mmCIF file with all atom_site columns, C-alpha atoms in Angstrom:
data_model
loop_
_atom_site.group_PDB
_atom_site.id
_atom_site.type_symbol
_atom_site.label_atom_id
_atom_site.label_alt_id
_atom_site.label_comp_id
_atom_site.label_asym_id
_atom_site.label_entity_id
_atom_site.label_seq_id
_atom_site.pdbx_PDB_ins_code
_atom_site.Cartn_x
_atom_site.Cartn_y
_atom_site.Cartn_z
_atom_site.occupancy
_atom_site.B_iso_or_equiv
_atom_site.pdbx_formal_charge
_atom_site.auth_seq_id
_atom_site.auth_comp_id
_atom_site.auth_asym_id
_atom_site.auth_atom_id
_atom_site.pdbx_PDB_model_num
ATOM 1   C CA . MET A 1 1   ? 0.000   0.000  0.000  1.00 56.00 ? 1   MET A CA 1
ATOM 2   C CA . ASP A 1 2   ? 1.378   3.406  -0.989 1.00 71.00 ? 2   ASP A CA 1
ATOM 3   C CA . GLU A 1 3   ? 1.650   5.971  1.757  1.00 79.00 ? 3   GLU A CA 1
ATOM 4   C CA . GLN A 1 4   ? 0.224   9.344  0.898  1.00 80.00 ? 4   GLN A CA 1
ATOM 5   C CA . GLU A 1 5   ? 2.475   12.270 1.779  1.00 86.00 ? 5   GLU A CA 1
ATOM 6   C CA . PHE A 1 6   ? 1.217   15.229 3.758  1.00 86.00 ? 6   PHE A CA 1
ATOM 7   C CA . ASN A 1 7   ? 0.998   18.268 1.492  1.00 91.00 ? 7   ASN A CA 1
ATOM 8   C CA . LYS A 1 8   ? 1.712   21.072 3.939  1.00 92.00 ? 8   LYS A CA 1
ATOM 9   C CA . GLU A 1 9   ? 1.418   23.909 1.407  1.00 94.00 ? 9   GLU A CA 1
ATOM 10  C CA . LYS A 1 10  ? -1.968  22.673 0.210  1.00 94.00 ? 10  LYS A CA 1
ATOM 11  C CA . HIS A 1 11  ? -3.168  22.398 3.801  1.00 91.00 ? 11  HIS A CA 1
ATOM 12  C CA . ILE A 1 12  ? -2.003  25.963 4.541  1.00 93.00 ? 12  ILE A CA 1
ATOM 13  C CA . LYS A 1 13  ? -3.887  27.185 1.440  1.00 94.00 ? 13  LYS A CA 1
ATOM 14  C CA . TYR A 1 14  ? -7.045  25.434 2.671  1.00 92.00 ? 14  TYR A CA 1
ATOM 15  C CA . TRP A 1 15  ? -6.881  27.141 6.091  1.00 91.00 ? 15  TRP A CA 1
ATOM 16  C CA . GLN A 1 16  ? -6.057  30.522 4.540  1.00 92.00 ? 16  GLN A CA 1
ATOM 17  C CA . ARG A 1 17  ? -9.097  30.172 2.276  1.00 91.00 ? 17  ARG A CA 1
ATOM 18  C CA . CYS A 1 18  ? -11.253 29.364 5.318  1.00 89.00 ? 18  CYS A CA 1
ATOM 19  C CA . LEU A 1 19  ? -9.885  32.451 7.064  1.00 89.00 ? 19  LEU A CA 1
ATOM 20  C CA . LYS A 1 20  ? -10.205 34.922 4.186  1.00 87.00 ? 20  LYS A CA 1
ATOM 21  C CA . THR A 1 21  ? -13.341 33.788 2.369  1.00 84.00 ? 21  THR A CA 1
ATOM 22  C CA . LEU A 1 22  ? -16.502 31.797 3.030  1.00 79.00 ? 22  LEU A CA 1
ATOM 23  C CA . LEU A 1 23  ? -16.243 28.595 5.009  1.00 78.00 ? 23  LEU A CA 1
ATOM 24  C CA . PRO A 1 24  ? -16.872 25.266 3.267  1.00 80.00 ? 24  PRO A CA 1
ATOM 25  C CA . THR A 1 25  ? -20.590 24.464 2.934  1.00 83.00 ? 25  THR A CA 1
ATOM 26  C CA . GLN A 1 26  ? -20.635 21.915 5.760  1.00 82.00 ? 26  GLN A CA 1
ATOM 27  C CA . TYR A 1 27  ? -19.628 24.660 8.245  1.00 79.00 ? 27  TYR A CA 1
ATOM 28  C CA . THR A 1 28  ? -22.094 27.382 7.246  1.00 77.00 ? 28  THR A CA 1
ATOM 29  C CA . THR A 1 29  ? -24.734 26.200 9.732  1.00 81.00 ? 29  THR A CA 1
ATOM 30  C CA . THR A 1 30  ? -22.405 26.841 12.657 1.00 82.00 ? 30  THR A CA 1
ATOM 31  C CA . ASP A 1 31  ? -22.676 30.627 12.656 1.00 80.00 ? 31  ASP A CA 1
ATOM 32  C CA . SER A 1 32  ? -23.075 30.720 16.434 1.00 83.00 ? 32  SER A CA 1
ATOM 33  C CA . SER A 1 33  ? -19.693 29.002 16.769 1.00 88.00 ? 33  SER A CA 1
ATOM 34  C CA . ARG A 1 34  ? -17.662 31.241 14.505 1.00 90.00 ? 34  ARG A CA 1
ATOM 35  C CA . THR A 1 35  ? -15.291 32.296 17.287 1.00 91.00 ? 35  THR A CA 1
ATOM 36  C CA . LEU A 1 36  ? -14.530 28.594 17.864 1.00 91.00 ? 36  LEU A CA 1
ATOM 37  C CA . LEU A 1 37  ? -14.030 27.922 14.151 1.00 92.00 ? 37  LEU A CA 1
ATOM 38  C CA . GLY A 1 38  ? -11.905 31.052 13.874 1.00 92.00 ? 38  GLY A CA 1
ATOM 39  C CA . PHE A 1 39  ? -9.653  29.890 16.697 1.00 92.00 ? 39  PHE A CA 1
ATOM 40  C CA . PHE A 1 40  ? -9.159  26.463 15.117 1.00 92.00 ? 40  PHE A CA 1
ATOM 41  C CA . ILE A 1 41  ? -8.299  28.071 11.773 1.00 92.00 ? 41  ILE A CA 1
ATOM 42  C CA . LEU A 1 42  ? -5.795  30.449 13.394 1.00 92.00 ? 42  LEU A CA 1
ATOM 43  C CA . ALA A 1 43  ? -4.298  27.667 15.530 1.00 91.00 ? 43  ALA A CA 1
ATOM 44  C CA . ALA A 1 44  ? -3.970  25.359 12.516 1.00 92.00 ? 44  ALA A CA 1
ATOM 45  C CA . LEU A 1 45  ? -2.120  28.044 10.574 1.00 93.00 ? 45  LEU A CA 1
ATOM 46  C CA . ASP A 1 46  ? 0.140   28.677 13.548 1.00 90.00 ? 46  ASP A CA 1
ATOM 47  C CA . LEU A 1 47  ? 0.936   24.968 13.925 1.00 91.00 ? 47  LEU A CA 1
ATOM 48  C CA . LEU A 1 48  ? 1.758   24.761 10.215 1.00 93.00 ? 48  LEU A CA 1
ATOM 49  C CA . GLY A 1 49  ? 4.245   27.624 10.484 1.00 92.00 ? 49  GLY A CA 1
ATOM 50  C CA . ALA A 1 50  ? 1.954   30.138 8.776  1.00 93.00 ? 50  ALA A CA 1
ATOM 51  C CA . GLY A 1 51  ? 0.964   32.035 11.912 1.00 89.00 ? 51  GLY A CA 1
ATOM 52  C CA . ALA A 1 52  ? 0.545   35.705 12.731 1.00 88.00 ? 52  ALA A CA 1
ATOM 53  C CA . GLU A 1 53  ? 4.107   36.661 11.858 1.00 87.00 ? 53  GLU A CA 1
ATOM 54  C CA . THR A 1 54  ? 3.503   35.643 8.224  1.00 91.00 ? 54  THR A CA 1
ATOM 55  C CA . PHE A 1 55  ? 0.487   37.964 7.804  1.00 89.00 ? 55  PHE A CA 1
ATOM 56  C CA . PRO A 1 56  ? 0.762   41.660 7.011  1.00 90.00 ? 56  PRO A CA 1
ATOM 57  C CA . ALA A 1 57  ? -0.253  44.049 9.799  1.00 88.00 ? 57  ALA A CA 1
ATOM 58  C CA . HIS A 1 58  ? -3.470  45.080 8.002  1.00 91.00 ? 58  HIS A CA 1
ATOM 59  C CA . GLN A 1 59  ? -4.685  41.457 7.898  1.00 90.00 ? 59  GLN A CA 1
ATOM 60  C CA . ARG A 1 60  ? -3.932  40.961 11.598 1.00 89.00 ? 60  ARG A CA 1
ATOM 61  C CA . THR A 1 61  ? -5.898  44.156 12.224 1.00 89.00 ? 61  THR A CA 1
ATOM 62  C CA . GLN A 1 62  ? -8.839  42.761 10.230 1.00 90.00 ? 62  GLN A CA 1
ATOM 63  C CA . ILE A 1 63  ? -8.798  39.585 12.330 1.00 90.00 ? 63  ILE A CA 1
ATOM 64  C CA . ARG A 1 64  ? -8.683  41.640 15.541 1.00 89.00 ? 64  ARG A CA 1
ATOM 65  C CA . ASP A 1 65  ? -11.510 43.897 14.374 1.00 90.00 ? 65  ASP A CA 1
ATOM 66  C CA . TRP A 1 66  ? -13.696 40.908 13.471 1.00 91.00 ? 66  TRP A CA 1
ATOM 67  C CA . LEU A 1 67  ? -13.144 39.349 16.893 1.00 91.00 ? 67  LEU A CA 1
ATOM 68  C CA . LEU A 1 68  ? -13.899 42.616 18.676 1.00 89.00 ? 68  LEU A CA 1
ATOM 69  C CA . LYS A 1 69  ? -17.184 42.890 16.748 1.00 90.00 ? 69  LYS A CA 1
ATOM 70  C CA . CYS A 1 70  ? -18.207 39.762 18.663 1.00 90.00 ? 70  CYS A CA 1
ATOM 71  C CA . GLN A 1 71  ? -17.658 41.404 22.056 1.00 87.00 ? 71  GLN A CA 1
ATOM 72  C CA . HIS A 1 72  ? -20.772 42.136 24.092 1.00 83.00 ? 72  HIS A CA 1
ATOM 73  C CA . PRO A 1 73  ? -20.955 45.628 25.669 1.00 79.00 ? 73  PRO A CA 1
ATOM 74  C CA . ASN A 1 74  ? -20.731 43.999 29.123 1.00 75.00 ? 74  ASN A CA 1
ATOM 75  C CA . GLY A 1 75  ? -17.400 42.337 28.351 1.00 79.00 ? 75  GLY A CA 1
ATOM 76  C CA . GLY A 1 76  ? -17.978 38.744 27.183 1.00 84.00 ? 76  GLY A CA 1
ATOM 77  C CA . PHE A 1 77  ? -18.104 37.597 23.574 1.00 89.00 ? 77  PHE A CA 1
ATOM 78  C CA . CYS A 1 78  ? -20.919 36.272 21.397 1.00 88.00 ? 78  CYS A CA 1
ATOM 79  C CA . GLY A 1 79  ? -20.252 33.425 18.958 1.00 90.00 ? 79  GLY A CA 1
ATOM 80  C CA . SER A 1 80  ? -20.511 35.652 15.902 1.00 89.00 ? 80  SER A CA 1
ATOM 81  C CA . PRO A 1 81  ? -20.934 39.341 15.012 1.00 87.00 ? 81  PRO A CA 1
ATOM 82  C CA . ASN A 1 82  ? -24.345 38.284 13.677 1.00 84.00 ? 82  ASN A CA 1
ATOM 83  C CA . HIS A 1 83  ? -25.390 37.453 17.245 1.00 82.00 ? 83  HIS A CA 1
ATOM 84  C CA . ARG A 1 84  ? -24.687 40.903 18.617 1.00 81.00 ? 84  ARG A CA 1
ATOM 85  C CA . TYR A 1 85  ? -27.104 43.797 18.370 1.00 78.00 ? 85  TYR A CA 1
ATOM 86  C CA . PRO A 1 86  ? -25.905 47.334 17.590 1.00 79.00 ? 86  PRO A CA 1
ATOM 87  C CA . ASP A 1 87  ? -24.898 49.232 20.755 1.00 77.00 ? 87  ASP A CA 1
ATOM 88  C CA . LYS A 1 88  ? -27.966 51.499 20.681 1.00 77.00 ? 88  LYS A CA 1
ATOM 89  C CA . TYR A 1 89  ? -30.196 48.504 21.516 1.00 75.00 ? 89  TYR A CA 1
ATOM 90  C CA . TYR A 1 90  ? -28.407 47.707 24.770 1.00 73.00 ? 90  TYR A CA 1
ATOM 91  C CA . VAL A 1 91  ? -30.605 49.743 27.065 1.00 71.00 ? 91  VAL A CA 1
ATOM 92  C CA . ASP A 1 92  ? -31.078 48.662 30.666 1.00 69.00 ? 92  ASP A CA 1
ATOM 93  C CA . THR A 1 93  ? -34.814 48.194 31.179 1.00 65.00 ? 93  THR A CA 1
ATOM 94  C CA . GLY A 1 94  ? -34.406 47.115 34.771 1.00 65.00 ? 94  GLY A CA 1
ATOM 95  C CA . TYR A 1 95  ? -33.331 43.559 33.994 1.00 62.00 ? 95  TYR A CA 1
ATOM 96  C CA . GLY A 1 96  ? -29.794 44.414 32.976 1.00 60.00 ? 96  GLY A CA 1
ATOM 97  C CA . LYS A 1 97  ? -28.185 44.846 29.576 1.00 59.00 ? 97  LYS A CA 1
ATOM 98  C CA . GLU A 1 98  ? -26.844 41.297 29.748 1.00 56.00 ? 98  GLU A CA 1
ATOM 99  C CA . GLN A 1 99  ? -30.411 39.988 29.372 1.00 60.00 ? 99  GLN A CA 1
ATOM 100 C CA . MET A 1 100 ? -30.315 40.828 25.663 1.00 65.00 ? 100 MET A CA 1
ATOM 101 C CA . ASP A 1 101 ? -28.167 38.847 23.285 1.00 63.00 ? 101 ASP A CA 1
ATOM 102 C CA . PRO A 1 102 ? -26.047 37.310 26.033 1.00 69.00 ? 102 PRO A CA 1
ATOM 103 C CA . ALA A 1 103 ? -22.385 36.607 25.592 1.00 81.00 ? 103 ALA A CA 1
ATOM 104 C CA . ASN A 1 104 ? -21.301 33.099 26.497 1.00 83.00 ? 104 ASN A CA 1
ATOM 105 C CA . LEU A 1 105 ? -18.259 31.497 28.041 1.00 82.00 ? 105 LEU A CA 1
ATOM 106 C CA . PRO A 1 106 ? -17.167 29.258 25.117 1.00 86.00 ? 106 PRO A CA 1
ATOM 107 C CA . ALA A 1 107 ? -17.244 32.163 22.640 1.00 89.00 ? 107 ALA A CA 1
ATOM 108 C CA . THR A 1 108 ? -15.351 34.366 25.115 1.00 86.00 ? 108 THR A CA 1
ATOM 109 C CA . TYR A 1 109 ? -12.764 31.655 25.707 1.00 86.00 ? 109 TYR A CA 1
ATOM 110 C CA . PHE A 1 110 ? -12.056 31.111 22.004 1.00 90.00 ? 110 PHE A CA 1
ATOM 111 C CA . ALA A 1 111 ? -12.129 34.834 21.161 1.00 90.00 ? 111 ALA A CA 1
ATOM 112 C CA . MET A 1 112 ? -9.599  35.635 23.880 1.00 85.00 ? 112 MET A CA 1
ATOM 113 C CA . LEU A 1 113 ? -7.382  32.711 22.836 1.00 86.00 ? 113 LEU A CA 1
ATOM 114 C CA . SER A 1 114 ? -7.479  33.980 19.251 1.00 90.00 ? 114 SER A CA 1
ATOM 115 C CA . LEU A 1 115 ? -6.669  37.531 20.312 1.00 86.00 ? 115 LEU A CA 1
ATOM 116 C CA . SER A 1 116 ? -3.744  36.367 22.428 1.00 80.00 ? 116 SER A CA 1
ATOM 117 C CA . LEU A 1 117 ? -2.442  34.105 19.652 1.00 78.00 ? 117 LEU A CA 1
ATOM 118 C CA . TRP A 1 118 ? -2.758  36.537 16.755 1.00 74.00 ? 118 TRP A CA 1
ATOM 119 C CA . VAL A 1 119 ? -3.004  40.143 17.729 1.00 63.00 ? 119 VAL A CA 1
ATOM 120 C CA . VAL A 1 120 ? -1.806  42.761 20.130 1.00 52.00 ? 120 VAL A CA 1
ATOM 121 C CA . ARG A 1 121 ? -3.984  43.082 23.201 1.00 50.00 ? 121 ARG A CA 1
ATOM 122 C CA . GLU A 1 122 ? -6.493  45.888 23.053 1.00 53.00 ? 122 GLU A CA 1
ATOM 123 C CA . GLY A 1 123 ? -7.137  46.590 26.711 1.00 52.00 ? 123 GLY A CA 1
ATOM 124 C CA . LYS A 1 124 ? -10.406 44.613 26.589 1.00 61.00 ? 124 LYS A CA 1
ATOM 125 C CA . GLU A 1 125 ? -9.155  41.984 29.029 1.00 64.00 ? 125 GLU A CA 1
ATOM 126 C CA . GLU A 1 126 ? -10.385 43.788 32.142 1.00 70.00 ? 126 GLU A CA 1
ATOM 127 C CA . GLU A 1 127 ? -13.916 44.121 30.722 1.00 72.00 ? 127 GLU A CA 1
ATOM 128 C CA . ALA A 1 128 ? -13.931 40.440 29.817 1.00 70.00 ? 128 ALA A CA 1
ATOM 129 C CA . LEU A 1 129 ? -12.624 39.413 33.260 1.00 70.00 ? 129 LEU A CA 1
ATOM 130 C CA . GLU A 1 130 ? -15.286 41.533 34.965 1.00 73.00 ? 130 GLU A CA 1
ATOM 131 C CA . TRP A 1 131 ? -17.916 39.763 32.848 1.00 71.00 ? 131 TRP A CA 1
ATOM 132 C CA . LEU A 1 132 ? -16.352 36.399 33.710 1.00 70.00 ? 132 LEU A CA 1
ATOM 133 C CA . ARG A 1 133 ? -16.747 37.111 37.443 1.00 72.00 ? 133 ARG A CA 1
ATOM 134 C CA . LYS A 1 134 ? -20.517 37.448 36.889 1.00 72.00 ? 134 LYS A CA 1
ATOM 135 C CA . LEU A 1 135 ? -20.663 33.850 35.603 1.00 70.00 ? 135 LEU A CA 1
ATOM 136 C CA . GLN A 1 136 ? -19.491 32.338 38.873 1.00 71.00 ? 136 GLN A CA 1
ATOM 137 C CA . ARG A 1 137 ? -22.272 30.815 40.973 1.00 70.00 ? 137 ARG A CA 1
ATOM 138 C CA . GLU A 1 138 ? -22.576 30.800 44.758 1.00 74.00 ? 138 GLU A CA 1
ATOM 139 C CA . ASP A 1 139 ? -21.224 27.232 44.952 1.00 72.00 ? 139 ASP A CA 1
ATOM 140 C CA . GLY A 1 140 ? -18.078 28.222 42.994 1.00 68.00 ? 140 GLY A CA 1
ATOM 141 C CA . SER A 1 141 ? -19.128 26.657 39.675 1.00 68.00 ? 141 SER A CA 1
ATOM 142 C CA . PHE A 1 142 ? -19.495 28.649 36.483 1.00 66.00 ? 142 PHE A CA 1
ATOM 143 C CA . GLY A 1 143 ? -22.484 29.023 34.204 1.00 65.00 ? 143 GLY A CA 1
ATOM 144 C CA . GLU A 1 144 ? -22.343 29.515 30.452 1.00 62.00 ? 144 GLU A CA 1
ATOM 145 C CA . LEU A 1 145 ? -24.504 32.663 30.445 1.00 62.00 ? 145 LEU A CA 1
ATOM 146 C CA . VAL A 1 146 ? -24.917 35.560 32.859 1.00 57.00 ? 146 VAL A CA 1
ATOM 147 C CA . THR A 1 147 ? -28.698 35.252 32.604 1.00 58.00 ? 147 THR A CA 1
ATOM 148 C CA . GLY A 1 148 ? -28.994 31.627 33.720 1.00 56.00 ? 148 GLY A CA 1
ATOM 149 C CA . ARG A 1 149 ? -28.349 29.928 37.023 1.00 52.00 ? 149 ARG A CA 1
ATOM 150 C CA . GLU A 1 150 ? -27.350 26.559 35.600 1.00 53.00 ? 150 GLU A CA 1
ATOM 151 C CA . MET A 1 151 ? -24.060 24.909 36.499 1.00 47.00 ? 151 MET A CA 1
ATOM 152 C CA . TRP A 1 152 ? -21.918 24.161 33.495 1.00 48.00 ? 152 TRP A CA 1
ATOM 153 C CA . ARG A 1 153 ? -19.224 21.557 34.057 1.00 49.00 ? 153 ARG A CA 1
ATOM 154 C CA . GLU A 1 154 ? -16.910 22.654 31.240 1.00 50.00 ? 154 GLU A CA 1
ATOM 155 C CA . GLY A 1 155 ? -17.340 26.277 32.269 1.00 51.00 ? 155 GLY A CA 1
ATOM 156 C CA . GLY A 1 156 ? -15.039 25.949 35.260 1.00 48.00 ? 156 GLY A CA 1
ATOM 157 C CA . TYR A 1 157 ? -12.223 24.676 33.060 1.00 45.00 ? 157 TYR A CA 1
ATOM 158 C CA . GLU A 1 158 ? -12.698 27.391 30.436 1.00 55.00 ? 158 GLU A CA 1
ATOM 159 C CA . ALA A 1 159 ? -13.091 30.099 33.067 1.00 52.00 ? 159 ALA A CA 1
ATOM 160 C CA . LEU A 1 160 ? -9.896  28.993 34.819 1.00 51.00 ? 160 LEU A CA 1
ATOM 161 C CA . LEU A 1 161 ? -7.881  28.970 31.595 1.00 52.00 ? 161 LEU A CA 1
ATOM 162 C CA . PHE A 1 162 ? -9.392  32.250 30.456 1.00 53.00 ? 162 PHE A CA 1
ATOM 163 C CA . GLY A 1 163 ? -8.720  33.913 33.817 1.00 53.00 ? 163 GLY A CA 1
ATOM 164 C CA . PHE A 1 164 ? -5.085  32.844 33.825 1.00 46.00 ? 164 PHE A CA 1
ATOM 165 C CA . GLY A 1 165 ? -4.636  33.885 30.190 1.00 49.00 ? 165 GLY A CA 1
ATOM 166 C CA . CYS A 1 166 ? -5.651  37.519 30.734 1.00 44.00 ? 166 CYS A CA 1
#
């Protein structure tokens, strides 16, 4: 049986296409997980030796700007810019601004990992950490959303890593 060789350059081209253009069809239904997909694309490029240092500054700025479009006004991140309302709609009606379009822990985790891997920090870490503190429950566990009271097992792991990363 012939062994097939790994074509590194072709694999880099695939990930660059995923980063710069539309995702392959099978991924288009995962809009709410775009920060996760973005992180895996950026990490794959980095592992293949085509990381941030190989991109011009304007492209790194575009990546940073896209990630920051996912940030909720209260500090956490939504899974996609399409899941975040324009700022003018975040009005506190007595239930808190976080009641609308809530950010979530997985999106925040992957957005902050991507920002730390690919771009210069923007001073948004303190806002995100303040938001993260709101996710902790009385028993010490973490929830996925500020609005819920559920315990989320994976949340503690992500919150710990995120907290140490900032």
